[in-house]
mmCIF file with all atom_site columns, C-alpha atoms in Angstrom:
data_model
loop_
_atom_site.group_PDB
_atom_site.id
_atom_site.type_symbol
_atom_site.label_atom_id
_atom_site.label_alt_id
_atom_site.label_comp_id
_atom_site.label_asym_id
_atom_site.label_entity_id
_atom_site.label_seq_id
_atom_site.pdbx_PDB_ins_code
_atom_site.Cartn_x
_atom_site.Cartn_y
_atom_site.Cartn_z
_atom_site.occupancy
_atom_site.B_iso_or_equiv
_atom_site.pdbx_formal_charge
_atom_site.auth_seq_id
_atom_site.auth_comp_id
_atom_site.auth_asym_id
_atom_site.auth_atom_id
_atom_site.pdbx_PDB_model_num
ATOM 1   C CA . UNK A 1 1   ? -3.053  -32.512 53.924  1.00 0.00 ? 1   UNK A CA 1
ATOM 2   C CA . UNK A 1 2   ? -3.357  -35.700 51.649  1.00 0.00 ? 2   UNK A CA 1
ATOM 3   C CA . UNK A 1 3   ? -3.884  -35.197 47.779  1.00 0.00 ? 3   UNK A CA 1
ATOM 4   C CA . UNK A 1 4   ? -4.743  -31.747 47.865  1.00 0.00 ? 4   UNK A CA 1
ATOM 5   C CA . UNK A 1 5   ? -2.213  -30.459 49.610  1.00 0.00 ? 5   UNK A CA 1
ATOM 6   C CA . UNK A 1 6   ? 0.263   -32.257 46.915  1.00 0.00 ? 6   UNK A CA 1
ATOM 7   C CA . UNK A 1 7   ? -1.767  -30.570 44.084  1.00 0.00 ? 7   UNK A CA 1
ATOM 8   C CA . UNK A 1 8   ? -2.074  -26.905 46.271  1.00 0.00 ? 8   UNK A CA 1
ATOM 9   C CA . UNK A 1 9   ? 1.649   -26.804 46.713  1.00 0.00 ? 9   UNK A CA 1
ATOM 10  C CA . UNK A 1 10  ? 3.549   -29.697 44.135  1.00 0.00 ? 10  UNK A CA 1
ATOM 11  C CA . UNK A 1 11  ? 5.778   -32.116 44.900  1.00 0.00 ? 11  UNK A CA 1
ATOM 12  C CA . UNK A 1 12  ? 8.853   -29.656 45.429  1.00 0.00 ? 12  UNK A CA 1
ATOM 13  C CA . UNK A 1 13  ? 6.933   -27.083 47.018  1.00 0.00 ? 13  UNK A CA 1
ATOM 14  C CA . UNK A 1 14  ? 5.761   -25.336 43.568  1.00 0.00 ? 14  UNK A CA 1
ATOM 15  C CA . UNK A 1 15  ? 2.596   -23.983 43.153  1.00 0.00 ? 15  UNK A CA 1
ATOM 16  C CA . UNK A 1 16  ? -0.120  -25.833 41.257  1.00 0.00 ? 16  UNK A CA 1
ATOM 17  C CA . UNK A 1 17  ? 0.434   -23.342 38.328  1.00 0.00 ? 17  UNK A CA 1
ATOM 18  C CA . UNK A 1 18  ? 4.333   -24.792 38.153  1.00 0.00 ? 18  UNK A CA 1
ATOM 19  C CA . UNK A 1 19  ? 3.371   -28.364 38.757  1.00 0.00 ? 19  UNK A CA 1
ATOM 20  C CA . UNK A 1 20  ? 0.906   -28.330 36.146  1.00 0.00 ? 20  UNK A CA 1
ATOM 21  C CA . UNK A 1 21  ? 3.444   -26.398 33.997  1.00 0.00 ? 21  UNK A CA 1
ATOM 22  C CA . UNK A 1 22  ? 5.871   -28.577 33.606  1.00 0.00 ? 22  UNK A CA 1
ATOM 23  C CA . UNK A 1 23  ? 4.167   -31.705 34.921  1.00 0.00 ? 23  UNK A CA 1
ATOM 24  C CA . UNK A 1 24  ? 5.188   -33.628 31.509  1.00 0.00 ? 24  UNK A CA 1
ATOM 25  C CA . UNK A 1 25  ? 7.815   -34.474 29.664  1.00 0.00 ? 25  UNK A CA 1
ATOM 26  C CA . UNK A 1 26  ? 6.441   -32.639 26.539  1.00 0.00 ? 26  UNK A CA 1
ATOM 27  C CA . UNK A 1 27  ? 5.386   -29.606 28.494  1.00 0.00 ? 27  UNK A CA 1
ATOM 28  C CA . UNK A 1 28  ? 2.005   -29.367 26.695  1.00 0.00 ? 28  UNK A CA 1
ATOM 29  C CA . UNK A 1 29  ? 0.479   -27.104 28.985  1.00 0.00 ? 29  UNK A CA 1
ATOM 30  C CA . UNK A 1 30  ? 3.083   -24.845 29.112  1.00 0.00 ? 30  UNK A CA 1
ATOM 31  C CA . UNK A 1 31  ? 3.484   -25.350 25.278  1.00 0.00 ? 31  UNK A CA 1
ATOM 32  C CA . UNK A 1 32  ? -0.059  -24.263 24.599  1.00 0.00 ? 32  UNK A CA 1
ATOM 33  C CA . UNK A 1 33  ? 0.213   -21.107 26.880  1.00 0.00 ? 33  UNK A CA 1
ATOM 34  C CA . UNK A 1 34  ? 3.378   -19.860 25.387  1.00 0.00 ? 34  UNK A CA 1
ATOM 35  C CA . UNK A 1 35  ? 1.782   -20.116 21.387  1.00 0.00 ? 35  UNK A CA 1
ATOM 36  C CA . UNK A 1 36  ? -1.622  -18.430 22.759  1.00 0.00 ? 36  UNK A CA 1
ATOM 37  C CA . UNK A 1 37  ? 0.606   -15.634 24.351  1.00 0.00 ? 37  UNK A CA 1
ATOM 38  C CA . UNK A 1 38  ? 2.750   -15.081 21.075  1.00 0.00 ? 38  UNK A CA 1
ATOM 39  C CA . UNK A 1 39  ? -0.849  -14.951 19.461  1.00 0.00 ? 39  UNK A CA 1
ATOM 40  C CA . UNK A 1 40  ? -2.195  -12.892 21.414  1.00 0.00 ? 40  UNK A CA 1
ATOM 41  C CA . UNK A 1 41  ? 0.734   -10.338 21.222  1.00 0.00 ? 41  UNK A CA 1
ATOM 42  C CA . UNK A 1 42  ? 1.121   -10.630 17.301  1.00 0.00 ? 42  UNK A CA 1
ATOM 43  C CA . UNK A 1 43  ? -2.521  -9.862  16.904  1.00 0.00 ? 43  UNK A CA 1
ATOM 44  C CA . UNK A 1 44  ? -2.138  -6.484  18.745  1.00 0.00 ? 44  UNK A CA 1
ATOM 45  C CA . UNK A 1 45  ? -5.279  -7.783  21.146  1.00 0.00 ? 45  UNK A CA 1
ATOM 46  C CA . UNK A 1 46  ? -4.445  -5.282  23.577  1.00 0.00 ? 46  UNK A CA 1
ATOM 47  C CA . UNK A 1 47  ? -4.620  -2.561  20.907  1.00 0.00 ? 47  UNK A CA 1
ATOM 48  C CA . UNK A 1 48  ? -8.166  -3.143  21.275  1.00 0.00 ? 48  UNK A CA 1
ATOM 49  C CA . UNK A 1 49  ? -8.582  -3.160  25.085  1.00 0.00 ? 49  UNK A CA 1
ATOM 50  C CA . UNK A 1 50  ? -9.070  -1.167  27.263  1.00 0.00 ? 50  UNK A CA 1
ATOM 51  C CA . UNK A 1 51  ? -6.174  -0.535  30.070  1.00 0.00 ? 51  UNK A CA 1
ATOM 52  C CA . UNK A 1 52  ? -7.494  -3.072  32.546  1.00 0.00 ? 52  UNK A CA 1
ATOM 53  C CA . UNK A 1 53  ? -8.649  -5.434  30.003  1.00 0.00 ? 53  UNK A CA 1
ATOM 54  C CA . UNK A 1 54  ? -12.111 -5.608  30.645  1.00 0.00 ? 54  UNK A CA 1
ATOM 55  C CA . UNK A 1 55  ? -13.803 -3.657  27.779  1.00 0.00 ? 55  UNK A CA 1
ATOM 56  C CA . UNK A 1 56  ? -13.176 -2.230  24.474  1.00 0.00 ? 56  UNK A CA 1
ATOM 57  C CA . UNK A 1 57  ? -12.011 0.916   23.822  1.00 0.00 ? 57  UNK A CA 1
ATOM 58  C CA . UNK A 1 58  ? -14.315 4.026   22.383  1.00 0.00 ? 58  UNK A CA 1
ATOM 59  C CA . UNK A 1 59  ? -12.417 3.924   19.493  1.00 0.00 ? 59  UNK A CA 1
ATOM 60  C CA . UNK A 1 60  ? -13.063 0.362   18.798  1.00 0.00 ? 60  UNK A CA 1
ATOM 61  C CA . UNK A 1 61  ? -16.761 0.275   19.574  1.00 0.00 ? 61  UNK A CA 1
ATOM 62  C CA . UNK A 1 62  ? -17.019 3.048   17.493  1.00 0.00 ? 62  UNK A CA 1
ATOM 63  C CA . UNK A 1 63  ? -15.146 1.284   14.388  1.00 0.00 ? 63  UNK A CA 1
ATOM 64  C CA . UNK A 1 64  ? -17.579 -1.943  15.335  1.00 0.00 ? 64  UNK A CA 1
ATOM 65  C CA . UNK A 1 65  ? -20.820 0.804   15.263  1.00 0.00 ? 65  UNK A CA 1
ATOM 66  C CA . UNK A 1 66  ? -19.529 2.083   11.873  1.00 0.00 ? 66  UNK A CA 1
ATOM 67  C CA . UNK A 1 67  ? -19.000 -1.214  10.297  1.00 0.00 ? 67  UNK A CA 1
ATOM 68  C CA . UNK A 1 68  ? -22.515 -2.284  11.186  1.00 0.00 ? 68  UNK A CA 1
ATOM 69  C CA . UNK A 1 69  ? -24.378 0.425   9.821   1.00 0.00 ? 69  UNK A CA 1
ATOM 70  C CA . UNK A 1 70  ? -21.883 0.042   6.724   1.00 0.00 ? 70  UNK A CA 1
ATOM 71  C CA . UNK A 1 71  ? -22.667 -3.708  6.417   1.00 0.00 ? 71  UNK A CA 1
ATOM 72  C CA . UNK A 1 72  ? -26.352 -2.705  6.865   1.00 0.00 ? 72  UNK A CA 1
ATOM 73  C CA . UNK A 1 73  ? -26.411 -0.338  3.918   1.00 0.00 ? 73  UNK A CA 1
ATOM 74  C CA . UNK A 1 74  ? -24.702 -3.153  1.920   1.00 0.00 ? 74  UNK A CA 1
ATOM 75  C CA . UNK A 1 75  ? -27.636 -5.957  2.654   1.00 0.00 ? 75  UNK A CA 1
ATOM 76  C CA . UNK A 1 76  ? -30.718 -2.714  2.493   1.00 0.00 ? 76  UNK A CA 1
ATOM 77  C CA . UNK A 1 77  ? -29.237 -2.128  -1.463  1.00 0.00 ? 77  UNK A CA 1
ATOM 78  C CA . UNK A 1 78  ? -27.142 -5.611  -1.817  1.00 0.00 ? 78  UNK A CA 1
ATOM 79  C CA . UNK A 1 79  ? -29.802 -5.994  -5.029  1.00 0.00 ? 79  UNK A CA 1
ATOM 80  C CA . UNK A 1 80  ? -28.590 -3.108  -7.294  1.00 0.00 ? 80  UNK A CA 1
ATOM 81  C CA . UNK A 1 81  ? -24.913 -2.634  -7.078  1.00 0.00 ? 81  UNK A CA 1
ATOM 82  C CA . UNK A 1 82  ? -25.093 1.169   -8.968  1.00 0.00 ? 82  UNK A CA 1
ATOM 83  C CA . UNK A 1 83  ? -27.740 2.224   -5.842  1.00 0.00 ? 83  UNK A CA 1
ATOM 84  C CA . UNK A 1 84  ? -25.317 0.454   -3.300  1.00 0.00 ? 84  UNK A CA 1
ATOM 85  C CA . UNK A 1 85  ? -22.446 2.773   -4.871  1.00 0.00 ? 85  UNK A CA 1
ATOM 86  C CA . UNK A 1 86  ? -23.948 5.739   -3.994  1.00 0.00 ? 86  UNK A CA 1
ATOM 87  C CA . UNK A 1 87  ? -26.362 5.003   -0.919  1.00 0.00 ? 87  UNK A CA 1
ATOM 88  C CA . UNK A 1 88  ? -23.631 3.648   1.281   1.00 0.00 ? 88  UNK A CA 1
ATOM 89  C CA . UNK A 1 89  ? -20.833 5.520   -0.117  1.00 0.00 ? 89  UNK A CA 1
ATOM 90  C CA . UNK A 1 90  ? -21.173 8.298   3.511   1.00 0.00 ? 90  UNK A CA 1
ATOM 91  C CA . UNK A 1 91  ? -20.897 5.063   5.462   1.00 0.00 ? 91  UNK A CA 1
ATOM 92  C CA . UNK A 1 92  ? -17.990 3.533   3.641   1.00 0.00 ? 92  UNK A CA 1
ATOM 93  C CA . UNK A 1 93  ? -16.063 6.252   3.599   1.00 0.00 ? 93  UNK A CA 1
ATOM 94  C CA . UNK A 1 94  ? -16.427 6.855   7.200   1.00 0.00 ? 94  UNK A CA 1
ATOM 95  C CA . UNK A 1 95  ? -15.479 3.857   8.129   1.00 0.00 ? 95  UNK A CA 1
ATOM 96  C CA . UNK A 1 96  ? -12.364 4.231   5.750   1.00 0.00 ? 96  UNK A CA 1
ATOM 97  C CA . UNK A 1 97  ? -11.843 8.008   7.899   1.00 0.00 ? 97  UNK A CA 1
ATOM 98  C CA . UNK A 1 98  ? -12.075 5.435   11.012  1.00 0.00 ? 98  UNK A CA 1
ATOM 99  C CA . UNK A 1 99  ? -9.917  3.005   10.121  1.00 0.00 ? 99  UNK A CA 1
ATOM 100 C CA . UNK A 1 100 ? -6.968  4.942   8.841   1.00 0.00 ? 100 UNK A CA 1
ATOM 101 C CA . UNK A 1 101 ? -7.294  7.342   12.402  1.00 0.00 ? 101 UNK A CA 1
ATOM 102 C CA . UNK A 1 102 ? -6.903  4.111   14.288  1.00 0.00 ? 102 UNK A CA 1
ATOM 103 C CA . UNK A 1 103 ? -4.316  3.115   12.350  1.00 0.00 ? 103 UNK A CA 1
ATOM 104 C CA . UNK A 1 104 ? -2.615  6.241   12.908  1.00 0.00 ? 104 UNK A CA 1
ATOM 105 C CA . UNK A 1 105 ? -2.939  6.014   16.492  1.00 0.00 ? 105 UNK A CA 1
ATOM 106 C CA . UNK A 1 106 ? -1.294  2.686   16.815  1.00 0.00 ? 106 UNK A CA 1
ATOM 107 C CA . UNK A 1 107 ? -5.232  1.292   18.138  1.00 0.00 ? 107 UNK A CA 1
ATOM 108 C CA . UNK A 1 108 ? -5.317  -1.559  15.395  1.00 0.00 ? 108 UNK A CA 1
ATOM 109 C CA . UNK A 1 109 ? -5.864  -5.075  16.443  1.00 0.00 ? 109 UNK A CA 1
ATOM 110 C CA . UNK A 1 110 ? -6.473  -7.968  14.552  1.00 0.00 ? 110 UNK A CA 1
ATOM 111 C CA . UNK A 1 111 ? -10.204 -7.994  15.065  1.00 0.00 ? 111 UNK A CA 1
ATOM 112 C CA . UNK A 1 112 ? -10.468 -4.185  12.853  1.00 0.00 ? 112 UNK A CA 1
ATOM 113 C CA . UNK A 1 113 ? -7.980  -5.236  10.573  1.00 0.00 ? 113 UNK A CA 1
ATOM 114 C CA . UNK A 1 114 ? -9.675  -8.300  9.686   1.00 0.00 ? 114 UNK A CA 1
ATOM 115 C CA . UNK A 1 115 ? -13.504 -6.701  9.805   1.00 0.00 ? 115 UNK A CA 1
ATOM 116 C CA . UNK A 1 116 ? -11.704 -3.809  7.412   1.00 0.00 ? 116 UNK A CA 1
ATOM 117 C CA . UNK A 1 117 ? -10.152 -6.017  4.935   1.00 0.00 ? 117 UNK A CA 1
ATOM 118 C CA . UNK A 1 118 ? -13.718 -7.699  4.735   1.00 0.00 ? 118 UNK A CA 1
ATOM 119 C CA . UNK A 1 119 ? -15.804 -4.453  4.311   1.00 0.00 ? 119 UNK A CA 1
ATOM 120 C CA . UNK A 1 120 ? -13.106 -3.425  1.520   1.00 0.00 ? 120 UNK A CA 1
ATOM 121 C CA . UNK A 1 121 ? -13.423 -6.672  -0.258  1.00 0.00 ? 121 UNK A CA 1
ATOM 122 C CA . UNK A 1 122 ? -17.338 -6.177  -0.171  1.00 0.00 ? 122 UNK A CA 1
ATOM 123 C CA . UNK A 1 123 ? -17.320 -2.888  -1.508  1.00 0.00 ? 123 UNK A CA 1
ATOM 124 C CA . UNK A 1 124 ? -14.696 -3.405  -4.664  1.00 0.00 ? 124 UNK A CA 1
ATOM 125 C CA . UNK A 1 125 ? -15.008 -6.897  -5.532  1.00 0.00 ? 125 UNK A CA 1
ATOM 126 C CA . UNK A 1 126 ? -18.118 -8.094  -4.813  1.00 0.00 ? 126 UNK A CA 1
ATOM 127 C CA . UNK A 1 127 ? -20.356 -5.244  -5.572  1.00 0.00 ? 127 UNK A CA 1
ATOM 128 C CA . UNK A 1 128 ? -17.321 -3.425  -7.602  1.00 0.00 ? 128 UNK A CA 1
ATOM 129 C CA . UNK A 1 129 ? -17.492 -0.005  -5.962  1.00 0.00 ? 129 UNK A CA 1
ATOM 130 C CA . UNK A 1 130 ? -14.924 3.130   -6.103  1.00 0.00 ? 130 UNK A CA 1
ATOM 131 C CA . UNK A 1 131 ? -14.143 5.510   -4.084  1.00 0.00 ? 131 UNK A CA 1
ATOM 132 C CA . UNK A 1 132 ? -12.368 8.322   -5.901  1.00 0.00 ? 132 UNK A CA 1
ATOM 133 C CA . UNK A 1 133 ? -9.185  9.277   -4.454  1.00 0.00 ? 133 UNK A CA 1
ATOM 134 C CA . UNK A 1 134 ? -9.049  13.185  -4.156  1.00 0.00 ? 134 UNK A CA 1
ATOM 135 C CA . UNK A 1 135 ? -4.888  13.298  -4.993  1.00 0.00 ? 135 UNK A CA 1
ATOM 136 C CA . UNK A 1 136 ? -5.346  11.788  -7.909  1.00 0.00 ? 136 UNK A CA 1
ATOM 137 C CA . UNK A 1 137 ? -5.514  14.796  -10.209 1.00 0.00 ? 137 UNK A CA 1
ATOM 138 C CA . UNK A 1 138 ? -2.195  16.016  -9.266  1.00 0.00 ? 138 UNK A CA 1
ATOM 139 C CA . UNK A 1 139 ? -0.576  12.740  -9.767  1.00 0.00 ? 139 UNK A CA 1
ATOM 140 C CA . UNK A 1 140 ? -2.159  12.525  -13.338 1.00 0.00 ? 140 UNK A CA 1
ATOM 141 C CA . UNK A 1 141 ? -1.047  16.357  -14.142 1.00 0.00 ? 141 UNK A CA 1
ATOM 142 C CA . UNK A 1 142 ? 2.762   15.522  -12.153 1.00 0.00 ? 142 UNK A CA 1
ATOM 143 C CA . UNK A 1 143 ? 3.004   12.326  -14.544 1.00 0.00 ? 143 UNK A CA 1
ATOM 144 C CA . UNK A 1 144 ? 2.043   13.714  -17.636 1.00 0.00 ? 144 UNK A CA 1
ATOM 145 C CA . UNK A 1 145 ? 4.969   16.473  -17.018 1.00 0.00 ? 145 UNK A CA 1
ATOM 146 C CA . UNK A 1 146 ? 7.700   14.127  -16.010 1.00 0.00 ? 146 UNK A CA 1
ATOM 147 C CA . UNK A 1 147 ? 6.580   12.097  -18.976 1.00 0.00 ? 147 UNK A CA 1
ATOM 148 C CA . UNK A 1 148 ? 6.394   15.384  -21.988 1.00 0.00 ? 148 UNK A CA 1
ATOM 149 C CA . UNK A 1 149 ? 9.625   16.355  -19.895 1.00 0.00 ? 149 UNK A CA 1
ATOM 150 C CA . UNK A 1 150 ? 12.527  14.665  -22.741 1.00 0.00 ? 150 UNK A CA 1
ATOM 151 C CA . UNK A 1 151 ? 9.979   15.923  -25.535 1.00 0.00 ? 151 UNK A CA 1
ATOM 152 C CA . UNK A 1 152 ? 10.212  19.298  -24.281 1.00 0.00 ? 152 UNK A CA 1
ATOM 153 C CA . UNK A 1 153 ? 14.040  19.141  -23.381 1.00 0.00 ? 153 UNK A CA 1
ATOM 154 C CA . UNK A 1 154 ? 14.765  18.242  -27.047 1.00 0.00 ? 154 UNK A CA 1
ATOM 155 C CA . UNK A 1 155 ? 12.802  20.371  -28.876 1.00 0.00 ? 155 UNK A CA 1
ATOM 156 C CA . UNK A 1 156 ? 13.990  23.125  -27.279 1.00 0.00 ? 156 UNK A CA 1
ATOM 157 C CA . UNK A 1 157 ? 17.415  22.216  -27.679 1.00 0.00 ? 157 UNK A CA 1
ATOM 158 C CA . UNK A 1 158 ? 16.842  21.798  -31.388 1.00 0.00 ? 158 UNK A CA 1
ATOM 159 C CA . UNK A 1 159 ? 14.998  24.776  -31.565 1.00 0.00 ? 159 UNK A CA 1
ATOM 160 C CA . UNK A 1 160 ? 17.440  26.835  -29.353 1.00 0.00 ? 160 UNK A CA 1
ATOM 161 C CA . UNK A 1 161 ? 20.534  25.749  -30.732 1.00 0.00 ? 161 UNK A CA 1
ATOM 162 C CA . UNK A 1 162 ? 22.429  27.244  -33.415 1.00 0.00 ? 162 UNK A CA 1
ATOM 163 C CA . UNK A 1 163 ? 22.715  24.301  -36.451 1.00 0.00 ? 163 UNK A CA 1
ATOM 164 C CA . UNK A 1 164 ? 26.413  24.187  -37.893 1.00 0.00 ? 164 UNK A CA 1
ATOM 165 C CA . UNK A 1 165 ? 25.928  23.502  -41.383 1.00 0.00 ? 165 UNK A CA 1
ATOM 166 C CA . UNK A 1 166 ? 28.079  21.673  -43.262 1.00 0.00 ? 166 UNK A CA 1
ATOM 167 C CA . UNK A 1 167 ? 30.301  24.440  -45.467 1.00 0.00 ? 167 UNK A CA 1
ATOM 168 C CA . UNK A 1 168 ? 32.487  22.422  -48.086 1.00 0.00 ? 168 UNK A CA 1
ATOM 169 C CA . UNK A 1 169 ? 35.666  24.014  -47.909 1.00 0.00 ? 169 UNK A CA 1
ATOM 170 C CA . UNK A 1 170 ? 37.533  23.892  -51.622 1.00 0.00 ? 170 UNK A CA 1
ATOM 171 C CA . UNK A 1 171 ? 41.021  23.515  -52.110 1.00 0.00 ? 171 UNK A CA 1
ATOM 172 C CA . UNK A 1 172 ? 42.701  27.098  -53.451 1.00 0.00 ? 172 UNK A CA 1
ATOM 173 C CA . UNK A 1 173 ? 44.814  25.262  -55.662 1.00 0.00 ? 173 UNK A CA 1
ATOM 174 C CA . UNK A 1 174 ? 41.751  23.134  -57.520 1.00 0.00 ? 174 UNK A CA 1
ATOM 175 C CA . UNK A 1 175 ? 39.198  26.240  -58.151 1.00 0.00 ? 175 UNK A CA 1
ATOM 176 C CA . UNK A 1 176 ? 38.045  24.659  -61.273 1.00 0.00 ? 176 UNK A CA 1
ATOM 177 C CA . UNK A 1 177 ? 37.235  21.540  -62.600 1.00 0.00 ? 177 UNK A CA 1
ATOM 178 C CA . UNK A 1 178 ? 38.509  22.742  -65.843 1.00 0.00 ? 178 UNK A CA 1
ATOM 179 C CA . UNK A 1 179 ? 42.157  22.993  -64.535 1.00 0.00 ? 179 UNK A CA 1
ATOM 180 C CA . UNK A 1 180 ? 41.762  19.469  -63.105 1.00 0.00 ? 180 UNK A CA 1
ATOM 181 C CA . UNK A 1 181 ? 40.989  17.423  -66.193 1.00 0.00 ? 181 UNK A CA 1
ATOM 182 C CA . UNK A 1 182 ? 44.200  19.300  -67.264 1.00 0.00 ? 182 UNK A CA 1
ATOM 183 C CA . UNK A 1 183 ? 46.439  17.970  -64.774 1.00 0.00 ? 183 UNK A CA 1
ATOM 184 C CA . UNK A 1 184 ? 44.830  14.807  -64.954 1.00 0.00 ? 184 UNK A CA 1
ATOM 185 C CA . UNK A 1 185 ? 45.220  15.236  -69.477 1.00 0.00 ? 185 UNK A CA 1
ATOM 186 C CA . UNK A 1 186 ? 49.227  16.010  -68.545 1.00 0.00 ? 186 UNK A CA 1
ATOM 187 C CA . UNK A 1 187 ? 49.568  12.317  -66.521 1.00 0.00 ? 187 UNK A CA 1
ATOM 188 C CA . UNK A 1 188 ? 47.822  10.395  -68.730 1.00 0.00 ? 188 UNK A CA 1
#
């Protein structure tokens, strides 16, 4: 069998995969496998993929299809910002419908998030873009009640509340101040 045969089956009767393994003392090889698998697993690659590995899903190519025609409506108006606003704001926005959907379904991988966060920083910061939000009218009206709320609590309590005035309440035996300076005229 010769040198082959070592390398085939290892010294110990391993297979090549083993022997290269853990052929050093540092492990290298099996070192640099282990950090591309934790990698590959914190990036949610197979989010992406499809079952067997060998494609992309639908959902994925159509994300990629979206952000193309999004990124070409950026570079067709990338010259006046207020046009880009409004020309690409269909394609933007779809994207945006993709995205979160994908997100919902647990399909995000690394690649999308990444392509996403790049699209978003295009739109709002380098050609300074909105999108407005369609809840935000009832946040504005739910704020502005919980913030008149204590305004409206105390004037109604002020205005709904009976106000004890302050009644002096005089002495029977001092009616007048006439009869006082004449006690006080008897002492002195």
């Amino acid at each position: 069998m010769g040198l082959l045969g070592n390398i085939a089956m290892g010294p110990k009767n391993d297979s090549c995969q083993e022997s290269l393994m853990h052929s050093d003392r540092l492990m290298l090889l099996y070192r640099l496998y282990s950090s591309l698998q934790t990698i590959w697993g914190s990036a949610e690659c197979t989010s992406c993929l499809t079952k067997d590995h060998k494609g992309l899903l639908n959902s994925t190519l159509n994300f990629i299809s979206s952000q193309n025609s999004t990124l070409s409506c950026f570079e067709k108006y990338k010259g006046n910002h207020s046009e880009l606003c409004t020309e690409c704001k269909v394609t933007y926005k779809r994207l945006n419908e993709l995205y979160s959907n994908l997100e919902k379904n647990g399909s995000l991988c690394i690649d999308i998030e990444d392509a996403m966060n790049v699209t978003r920083r295009l739109w709002s910061k380098n050609f300074d873009c909105t999108v407005k939000r369609e809840e935000l009218v009832p946040v504005i009206a739910v704020s502005s009640f919980m913030l008149f709320l204590p305004v409206i609590f105390y004037l109604s309590n002020f205005l709904h509340s009976e106000q004890k005035k302050r009644k002096l309440i005089h002495p029977k035996r001092a009616k007048s101040n006439h009869s006082l300076m004449n006690i006080q005229d008897k002492f002195s």
